[in-house]
Amino acid sequence: MARTKDPAIRLRLIERAAQMLRAREPITLRSVVADTGLSTMAVYTYFGSMDGLWRAMRQEGFTRLAARLAAVAPSADPVRDLAALGAAYVSNALAHPDLYRVMFDSGFDLEDPAAADEGLLHFVRAVERAREAGRFPGGTDAPALATRTWIVGHGLASLTAAGPLPREALSAGPALLTAVFVDAGDDPVQCGRSVAEGWTL
Amino acid sequence: MARTKDPAIRLRLIERAAQMLRAREPITLRSVVADTGLSTMAVYTYFGSMDGLWRAMRQEGFTRLAARLAAVAPSADPVRDLAALGAAYVSNALAHPDLYRVMFDSGFDLEDPAAADEGLLHFVRAVERAREAGRFPGGTDAPALATRTWIVGHGLASLTAAGPLPREALSAGPALLTAVFVDAGDDPVQCGRSVAEGWTL
DNA sequence: TAATATAGCATAGCGATGCTATATTAATTC
DNA sequence: GAATTAATATAGCATCGCTATGCTATATTA
């Protein structure tokens, strides 16, 4: 047929763009391909448009987040794990604040929305394990409770990593998670211990 | 001296830009002044740069939000008022999702940051009234508790108005607020009533 | 009241942007 | 090894934000 696309080039462009984003350098059609030996057409071959490149970067952000959440090792205490997941979520946003901001820009259009759902799934599974362990006797279903945890994590991450709140505001994390989990039926004292144990930034 | 700036022109440009933002039309230097009888220089006279116009729009967003929160009439039940403030916050984001997104873009640089603080102050005062009413016997100080409420509100608003969550996710609002307020020491039953009463979208 | 100073305004143009049309190159298939 | 075809390189287009320049209108002053 003809010469084929090289996936490595695609990854190199995404990585380079992410690096420029971190360095707060302007990401333009010509600047991303500069010094790479590639021409501007590479962007259109691999991403269709400049918007496509941004979309791919968002995707990459969610993929990395999912990997970060997957690296949280489940323990015998599922509520501790939930707090650890929340901490990992916020920690990821703090480590890559600009990428985190881009992830939720432009109406959340991704190439593969399932990658974002996969991240939430880690929370859902932890909630289910907590329920099986009898920690959440309340009637709230697992996806709803996982979503509440996500809402808290996103609010905290968004306002501290890419917003007006100072880093000290991160101390609100354990308190908020404890409040949500106790509301779901967990014992206040035990919950406080579990959250404190899991929340490590 | 010379001819003077007309504040009305400034407002007209901001309003027009906000309208184009809502209509999802591209906001460019030339498009904002098109059909207004003004030249492109007007933007630089009144805002210094295109970035200045965006900054002014963010400011306008926070001003409208503050006005919206100020319109929440305090009642005899300060916890109800807190929920009402939260609902007003989310409701404002839902009514102007694009403006809300812009408000938290670009590193949160505003002309007058005090306008944003003023919005938070409504929450702080409501928390103080609740404390005086004996609803929050816990030791958490008012600003911290108000910030927690804001974090929850922003997480909910950000993910539903300008994010991936569907409108049904708004039902998490009362549950989250109740969890936070009960954690602060309020009676669960009374708190549930107050929040349900105040949370009107 | 008339001259002057000055701030706002309109115009034109610059460099840079995202994108596309066209020609060239290189890899695959027969 | 020729034909086919997709990826690449080049050049150019419309438009972007921005600024230099000259003009106009108003406020101050004599």
Coordinates of C-alpha atoms (C1' of nucleotides) in Angstrom, one line a residue:
Chain A
M1 CA 0.0 0.0 0.0
A2 CA 2.0 2.9 1.3
R3 CA 4.1 4.0 4.2
T4 CA 2.4 3.6 7.5
K5 CA 2.0 5.8 10.5
D6 CA 4.5 5.4 13.3
P7 CA 2.8 5.3 16.7
A8 CA 6.1 6.3 18.3
I9 CA 5.9 9.7 16.6
R10 CA 2.4 10.2 18.0
L11 CA 3.6 9.5 21.5
R12 CA 6.6 11.7 21.0
L13 CA 4.4 14.6 20.0
I14 CA 2.0 14.1 22.9
E15 CA 4.9 13.8 25.4
R16 CA 6.6 16.9 24.0
A17 CA 3.4 18.9 24.1
A18 CA 2.8 17.8 27.7
Q19 CA 6.3 18.8 28.6
M20 CA 5.9 22.3 27.0
L21 CA 2.6 22.6 28.8
R22 CA 4.4 21.9 32.1
A23 CA 7.1 24.5 31.2
R24 CA 4.3 26.9 30.4
E25 CA 5.7 27.4 26.9
P26 CA 3.1 28.4 24.2
I27 CA 2.0 25.2 22.4
T28 CA 1.6 26.2 18.7
L29 CA 1.5 24.1 15.6
R30 CA 5.0 25.2 14.7
S31 CA 6.5 25.1 18.2
V32 CA 5.5 21.5 18.9
V33 CA 7.3 20.1 15.8
A34 CA 10.3 22.5 16.1
D35 CA 13.6 20.6 16.6
T36 CA 12.0 17.2 16.1
G37 CA 12.8 16.8 12.4
L38 CA 9.0 16.6 11.8
S39 CA 7.0 19.0 9.7
T40 CA 3.8 20.7 10.7
M41 CA 1.9 18.1 8.7
A42 CA 2.7 15.5 11.3
V43 CA 0.2 17.1 13.6
Y44 CA -2.5 16.7 11.0
T45 CA -1.5 13.2 10.1
Y46 CA -1.6 12.0 13.7
F47 CA -4.2 14.2 15.3
G48 CA -6.2 15.7 12.5
S49 CA -6.0 19.2 13.9
M50 CA -4.5 21.2 16.7
D51 CA -7.6 20.5 18.7
G52 CA -7.0 16.8 18.2
L53 CA -3.6 17.2 19.8
W54 CA -5.2 18.9 22.8
R55 CA -7.8 16.1 22.9
A56 CA -5.0 13.5 22.9
M57 CA -3.3 15.3 25.8
R58 CA -6.5 15.2 27.8
Q59 CA -6.7 11.5 27.1
E60 CA -3.1 11.1 28.2
G61 CA -4.0 12.9 31.4
F62 CA -6.8 10.6 32.2
T63 CA -4.7 7.6 31.3
R64 CA -2.0 8.6 33.7
L65 CA -4.5 9.4 36.4
A66 CA -6.0 5.9 35.9
A67 CA -2.6 4.4 36.2
R68 CA -1.9 6.4 39.3
L69 CA -5.2 5.1 40.9
A70 CA -4.5 1.6 39.8
A71 CA -1.2 1.7 41.6
V72 CA -3.0 2.2 44.9
A73 CA -2.7 -1.2 46.5
P74 CA -5.9 -2.5 48.2
S75 CA -5.5 -3.3 51.8
A76 CA -7.7 -5.0 54.4
D77 CA -9.3 -1.7 55.2
P78 CA -11.4 -0.5 52.2
V79 CA -12.2 2.9 53.7
R80 CA -8.5 3.5 54.1
D81 CA -8.2 2.5 50.4
L82 CA -10.9 5.0 49.5
A83 CA -8.9 7.8 51.3
A84 CA -5.8 6.6 49.6
L85 CA -7.5 6.8 46.2
G86 CA -8.7 10.3 47.0
A87 CA -5.2 11.3 48.1
A88 CA -3.7 9.8 44.9
Y89 CA -6.3 11.7 42.8
V90 CA -5.4 15.1 44.5
S91 CA -1.7 14.3 44.5
N92 CA -1.8 13.6 40.7
A93 CA -3.5 17.0 40.1
L94 CA -0.9 18.8 42.3
A95 CA 2.0 17.1 40.4
H96 CA 0.6 18.1 37.0
P97 CA -1.6 21.1 37.6
D98 CA -1.6 22.4 34.0
L99 CA -2.4 19.0 32.6
Y100 CA -5.2 18.6 35.2
R101 CA -6.7 21.9 34.1
V102 CA -6.6 20.9 30.4
M103 CA -8.3 17.6 31.3
F104 CA -11.5 19.4 32.2
D105 CA -11.4 22.0 29.5
S106 CA -13.4 22.2 26.3
G107 CA -16.5 20.4 27.4
F108 CA -14.7 17.2 28.4
D109 CA -14.5 15.7 24.9
L110 CA -12.2 12.7 24.8
E111 CA -11.1 10.1 22.2
D112 CA -12.0 7.4 24.7
P113 CA -14.3 8.4 27.5
A114 CA -14.1 4.9 29.0
A115 CA -10.6 5.8 30.2
A116 CA -12.1 8.4 32.5
D117 CA -14.8 6.0 33.7
E118 CA -12.0 3.5 34.5
G119 CA -10.6 6.0 37.0
L120 CA -14.0 6.3 38.7
L121 CA -14.3 2.5 38.7
H122 CA -11.5 2.2 41.2
F123 CA -13.6 4.3 43.6
V124 CA -16.7 2.3 42.9
R125 CA -14.9 -1.0 43.6
A126 CA -13.5 0.3 46.9
V127 CA -16.9 1.4 48.0
E128 CA -18.3 -2.0 47.1
R129 CA -15.6 -3.7 49.2
A130 CA -16.4 -1.4 52.1
R131 CA -20.0 -2.3 51.8
E132 CA -19.2 -6.0 51.8
A133 CA -17.1 -5.3 54.9
G134 CA -20.1 -3.8 56.6
R135 CA -18.6 -0.3 56.8
F136 CA -21.4 1.4 54.8
P137 CA -24.7 0.1 56.2
G138 CA -26.5 3.1 54.7
G139 CA -28.7 2.7 51.7
T140 CA -26.7 4.7 49.2
D141 CA -25.6 2.8 46.2
A142 CA -21.9 2.4 45.3
P143 CA -21.7 4.5 42.2
A144 CA -23.4 7.4 43.9
L145 CA -21.1 7.2 46.9
A146 CA -18.1 6.9 44.6
T147 CA -19.3 10.0 42.7
R148 CA -19.6 11.9 45.9
T149 CA -16.0 11.1 46.7
W150 CA -15.0 12.2 43.2
I151 CA -16.9 15.5 43.6
V152 CA -15.0 16.2 46.8
G153 CA -11.7 15.2 45.3
H154 CA -12.2 17.3 42.2
G155 CA -13.4 20.3 44.1
L156 CA -10.3 20.1 46.3
A157 CA -7.9 19.4 43.5
S158 CA -9.4 22.0 41.2
L159 CA -9.3 24.8 43.8
T160 CA -5.8 24.1 45.1
A161 CA -3.9 22.8 42.1
A162 CA -5.3 25.1 39.5
G163 CA -7.3 27.6 41.6
P164 CA -7.2 30.2 44.3
L165 CA -6.9 28.1 47.4
P166 CA -3.5 27.7 49.1
R167 CA -1.9 24.4 49.7
E168 CA -2.9 24.5 53.4
A169 CA -6.5 24.0 52.2
L170 CA -5.6 20.4 51.4
S171 CA -6.1 19.7 55.1
A172 CA -9.8 19.8 54.3
G173 CA -9.4 16.6 52.4
P174 CA -9.5 14.1 55.3
A175 CA -12.3 16.0 57.1
L176 CA -14.5 16.0 54.0
L177 CA -13.9 12.4 53.2
T178 CA -14.6 11.4 56.8
A179 CA -17.8 13.4 56.7
V180 CA -19.0 11.7 53.5
F181 CA -18.1 8.2 54.7
V182 CA -19.7 8.7 58.1
D183 CA -22.8 9.9 56.4
A184 CA -22.8 6.7 54.5
G185 CA -22.9 4.8 57.8
D186 CA -19.3 4.2 58.8
D187 CA -18.4 4.5 62.5
P188 CA -17.0 8.0 63.1
V189 CA -14.0 6.9 65.2
Q190 CA -13.0 4.0 63.0
C191 CA -13.6 6.1 59.9
G192 CA -11.3 8.9 61.2
R193 CA -8.5 6.3 61.7
S194 CA -9.0 4.8 58.3
V195 CA -9.0 8.1 56.5
A196 CA -6.0 9.4 58.4
E197 CA -4.2 6.2 57.5
G198 CA -5.0 6.3 53.8
W199 CA -4.6 10.1 53.2
T200 CA -0.9 10.4 52.3
L201 CA 0.0 13.2 49.9
Chain B
M1 CA -7.2 67.6 29.1
A2 CA -8.7 65.4 26.5
R3 CA -11.7 63.3 25.7
T4 CA -12.6 60.8 28.5
K5 CA -13.3 57.1 28.5
D6 CA -16.9 56.2 28.5
P7 CA -17.7 53.5 31.1
A8 CA -20.8 52.5 29.2
I9 CA -18.6 51.4 26.3
R10 CA -16.6 49.2 28.6
L11 CA -19.7 47.6 29.9
R12 CA -21.1 47.1 26.4
L13 CA -18.0 45.3 25.3
I14 CA -18.1 43.0 28.4
E15 CA -21.8 42.3 28.0
R16 CA -21.4 41.6 24.3
A17 CA -18.4 39.3 24.8
A18 CA -20.3 37.4 27.5
Q19 CA -23.3 37.1 25.1
M20 CA -21.0 35.7 22.4
L21 CA -19.5 33.3 24.9
R22 CA -23.0 32.0 25.8
A23 CA -23.8 31.7 22.1
R24 CA -20.5 29.8 21.7
E25 CA -19.3 32.2 19.0
P26 CA -15.5 32.7 18.7
I27 CA -14.5 35.8 20.7
T28 CA -11.8 37.5 18.7
L29 CA -10.5 41.1 18.7
R30 CA -12.3 41.9 15.5
S31 CA -15.5 40.0 16.2
V32 CA -16.2 41.7 19.6
V33 CA -16.2 45.1 18.0
A34 CA -18.0 44.2 14.8
D35 CA -21.3 46.0 14.3
T36 CA -20.7 48.1 17.3
G37 CA -19.4 51.2 15.5
L38 CA -16.2 50.8 17.6
S39 CA -12.8 50.0 16.2
T40 CA -10.4 47.3 17.5
M41 CA -8.5 50.0 19.5
A42 CA -11.5 50.2 21.9
V43 CA -10.4 46.9 23.3
Y44 CA -7.0 48.2 24.0
T45 CA -8.2 51.5 25.4
Y46 CA -10.6 49.8 27.9
F47 CA -8.9 46.5 28.6
G48 CA -5.2 46.9 27.5
S49 CA -5.3 43.6 25.7
M50 CA -7.5 40.7 24.7
D51 CA -6.4 39.0 27.9
G52 CA -7.6 42.0 29.8
L53 CA -11.0 41.6 28.3
W54 CA -11.1 38.0 29.4
R55 CA -10.0 39.1 32.9
A56 CA -12.8 41.6 32.9
M57 CA -15.3 38.9 32.0
R58 CA -14.0 36.7 34.8
Q59 CA -14.5 39.7 37.1
E60 CA -18.0 40.1 35.9
G61 CA -18.7 36.5 36.5
F62 CA -17.6 36.8 40.2
T63 CA -19.5 40.0 40.6
R64 CA -22.7 38.4 39.3
L65 CA -22.1 35.4 41.5
A66 CA -21.6 37.6 44.6
A67 CA -24.9 39.4 43.7
R68 CA -26.6 36.1 43.4
L69 CA -25.4 35.0 46.8
A70 CA -26.2 38.4 48.3
A71 CA -29.8 37.9 47.1
V72 CA -30.2 34.8 49.4
A73 CA -32.3 36.2 52.3
P74 CA -31.1 35.1 55.7
S75 CA -33.7 33.2 57.7
A76 CA -34.0 32.1 61.3
D77 CA -32.3 28.8 60.3
P78 CA -28.6 29.5 59.4
V79 CA -28.0 25.9 58.2
R80 CA -30.9 26.3 55.8
D81 CA -29.3 29.5 54.6
L82 CA -26.0 27.7 54.1
A83 CA -27.7 25.1 51.9
A84 CA -29.5 27.9 50.1
L85 CA -26.2 29.6 49.4
G86 CA -24.8 26.3 48.1
A87 CA -27.8 25.9 45.8
A88 CA -27.5 29.5 44.6
Y89 CA -23.8 28.9 43.8
V90 CA -24.5 25.8 41.8
S91 CA -27.6 27.3 40.2
N92 CA -25.5 30.2 39.0
A93 CA -23.0 27.9 37.5
L94 CA -25.7 25.9 35.7
A95 CA -27.3 29.1 34.3
H96 CA -24.0 30.4 32.9
P97 CA -21.8 27.3 32.4
D98 CA -19.4 28.9 29.9
L99 CA -18.8 31.9 32.1
Y100 CA -18.3 29.7 35.1
R101 CA -15.6 27.8 33.3
V102 CA -13.9 31.0 32.2
M103 CA -14.0 32.2 35.8
F104 CA -11.6 29.5 37.0
D105 CA -9.4 29.6 33.9
S106 CA -6.0 31.1 33.4
G107 CA -4.7 30.8 36.9
F108 CA -7.5 32.8 38.6
D109 CA -6.0 36.3 37.9
L110 CA -8.6 39.0 38.5
E111 CA -8.7 42.7 38.5
D112 CA -10.2 42.7 42.0
P113 CA -9.7 39.5 43.9
A114 CA -11.8 40.9 46.8
A115 CA -14.9 40.4 44.7
A116 CA -14.3 36.6 44.8
D117 CA -13.6 36.8 48.6
E118 CA -16.9 38.6 49.0
G119 CA -18.7 35.6 47.7
L120 CA -17.0 33.3 50.2
L121 CA -17.8 35.8 52.9
H122 CA -21.5 35.0 52.6
F123 CA -20.7 31.4 53.5
V124 CA -18.5 32.5 56.4
R125 CA -21.2 34.7 57.9
A126 CA -23.8 32.0 57.6
V127 CA -21.5 29.5 59.4
E128 CA -20.9 32.1 62.1
R129 CA -24.6 32.5 62.6
A130 CA -25.0 28.8 62.8
R131 CA -22.3 28.6 65.4
E132 CA -24.0 31.3 67.4
A133 CA -27.2 29.3 67.2
G134 CA -25.4 26.3 68.6
R135 CA -25.7 24.2 65.5
F136 CA -22.0 23.7 65.0
P137 CA -20.6 22.7 68.5
G138 CA -17.5 21.2 66.8
G139 CA -14.2 23.0 67.0
T140 CA -13.8 23.8 63.3
D141 CA -13.4 27.5 62.7
A142 CA -15.8 29.3 60.4
P143 CA -13.6 30.1 57.4
A144 CA -12.5 26.4 57.2
L145 CA -16.0 25.2 57.3
A146 CA -17.1 27.8 54.8
T147 CA -14.2 26.7 52.5
R148 CA -15.4 23.0 52.8
T149 CA -18.8 24.1 51.7
W150 CA -17.3 25.9 48.8
I151 CA -15.1 22.9 47.8
V152 CA -18.2 20.8 47.7
G153 CA -20.2 23.4 45.7
H154 CA -17.4 24.0 43.3
G155 CA -16.8 20.2 42.7
L156 CA -20.5 19.7 42.1
A157 CA -20.8 22.8 39.9
S158 CA -17.7 22.2 37.9
L159 CA -18.5 18.5 37.1
T160 CA -22.1 19.1 36.2
A161 CA -22.2 22.5 34.6
A162 CA -19.0 22.3 32.7
G163 CA -18.0 18.7 33.1
P164 CA -18.9 15.0 32.5
L165 CA -21.5 14.5 35.2
P166 CA -25.2 14.5 34.2
R167 CA -27.7 16.8 35.8
E168 CA -29.0 14.0 38.0
A169 CA -25.7 14.1 39.8
L170 CA -27.0 17.3 41.4
S171 CA -28.9 15.2 43.8
A172 CA -25.6 14.6 45.6
G173 CA -25.7 18.2 46.7
P174 CA -27.9 17.9 49.8
A175 CA -26.3 14.6 50.8
L176 CA -22.8 16.2 50.7
L177 CA -23.8 19.3 52.5
T178 CA -25.6 17.4 55.2
A179 CA -22.5 15.2 55.6
V180 CA -20.3 18.2 56.0
F181 CA -22.6 20.0 58.5
V182 CA -23.3 16.9 60.6
D183 CA -19.5 16.4 60.7
A184 CA -19.3 19.9 62.1
G185 CA -21.6 18.9 64.9
D186 CA -25.1 19.6 63.7
D187 CA -27.9 17.2 64.6
P188 CA -28.4 14.7 61.7
V189 CA -32.2 14.9 61.6
Q190 CA -32.5 18.6 62.1
C191 CA -29.6 19.1 59.6
G192 CA -31.4 17.0 56.9
R193 CA -34.5 19.1 57.3
S194 CA -32.6 22.4 57.1
V195 CA -30.6 21.4 54.0
A196 CA -33.7 20.0 52.2
E197 CA -35.5 23.2 52.9
G198 CA -32.6 25.4 51.7
W199 CA -31.6 23.4 48.7
T200 CA -33.8 24.8 45.9
L201 CA -32.3 24.8 42.4
Chain C
dT1 C1' -12.6 83.3 23.5
dA2 C1' -8.8 81.4 21.2
dA3 C1' -4.6 78.5 21.5
dT4 C1' -2.6 74.4 23.2
dA5 C1' -2.1 70.0 25.2
dT6 C1' -3.6 65.4 25.6
dA7 C1' -6.3 61.3 25.6
dG8 C1' -9.3 58.6 22.7
dC9 C1' -10.1 56.9 18.0
dA10 C1' -9.5 54.9 13.2
dT11 C1' -6.5 52.9 9.9
dA12 C1' -3.0 50.1 8.2
dG13 C1' 0.3 46.8 8.7
dC14 C1' 3.4 43.4 11.2
dG15 C1' 4.6 38.8 12.8
dA16 C1' 2.5 34.6 14.1
dT17 C1' -1.3 31.5 14.2
dG18 C1' -4.1 27.2 12.4
dC19 C1' -5.0 25.1 8.4
dT20 C1' -4.9 23.3 3.4
dA21 C1' -3.5 22.5 -1.5
dT22 C1' 0.0 20.5 -4.1
dA23 C1' 4.1 18.1 -5.1
dT24 C1' 7.3 14.7 -3.5
dT25 C1' 8.9 10.6 -1.2
dA26 C1' 8.7 6.0 0.4
dA27 C1' 6.6 1.7 1.6
dT28 C1' 3.5 -2.1 0.2
dT29 C1' 1.5 -5.2 -3.3
dC30 C1' 1.2 -7.6 -7.5
Chain D
dG1 C1' 10.6 -4.1 -10.7
dA2 C1' 6.4 -1.3 -11.8
dA3 C1' 2.2 0.5 -9.9
dT4 C1' -0.2 2.1 -6.1
dT5 C1' -1.1 4.9 -2.3
dA6 C1' -0.4 6.8 2.1
dA7 C1' 2.7 9.8 4.7
dT8 C1' 5.5 13.8 4.3
dA9 C1' 7.5 18.4 3.0
dT10 C1' 6.7 23.0 1.1
dA11 C1' 4.5 27.0 0.3
dG12 C1' 0.7 29.9 0.8
dC13 C1' -4.0 31.6 2.6
dA14 C1' -7.1 33.8 5.8
dT15 C1' -7.2 35.3 10.3
dC16 C1' -5.3 36.1 14.8
dG17 C1' -3.5 39.6 18.6
dC18 C1' -1.1 43.6 18.7
dT19 C1' 1.1 48.2 17.7
dA20 C1' 2.8 52.4 15.2
dT21 C1' 0.9 56.4 13.2
dG22 C1' -1.8 60.2 12.3
dC23 C1' -6.3 62.4 13.2
dT24 C1' -10.0 64.2 16.2
dA25 C1' -12.3 65.9 19.9
dT26 C1' -12.3 67.7 24.4
dA27 C1' -10.4 69.9 28.6
dT28 C1' -7.3 73.4 30.3
dT29 C1' -5.1 77.8 30.3
dA30 C1' -4.0 82.3 29.0

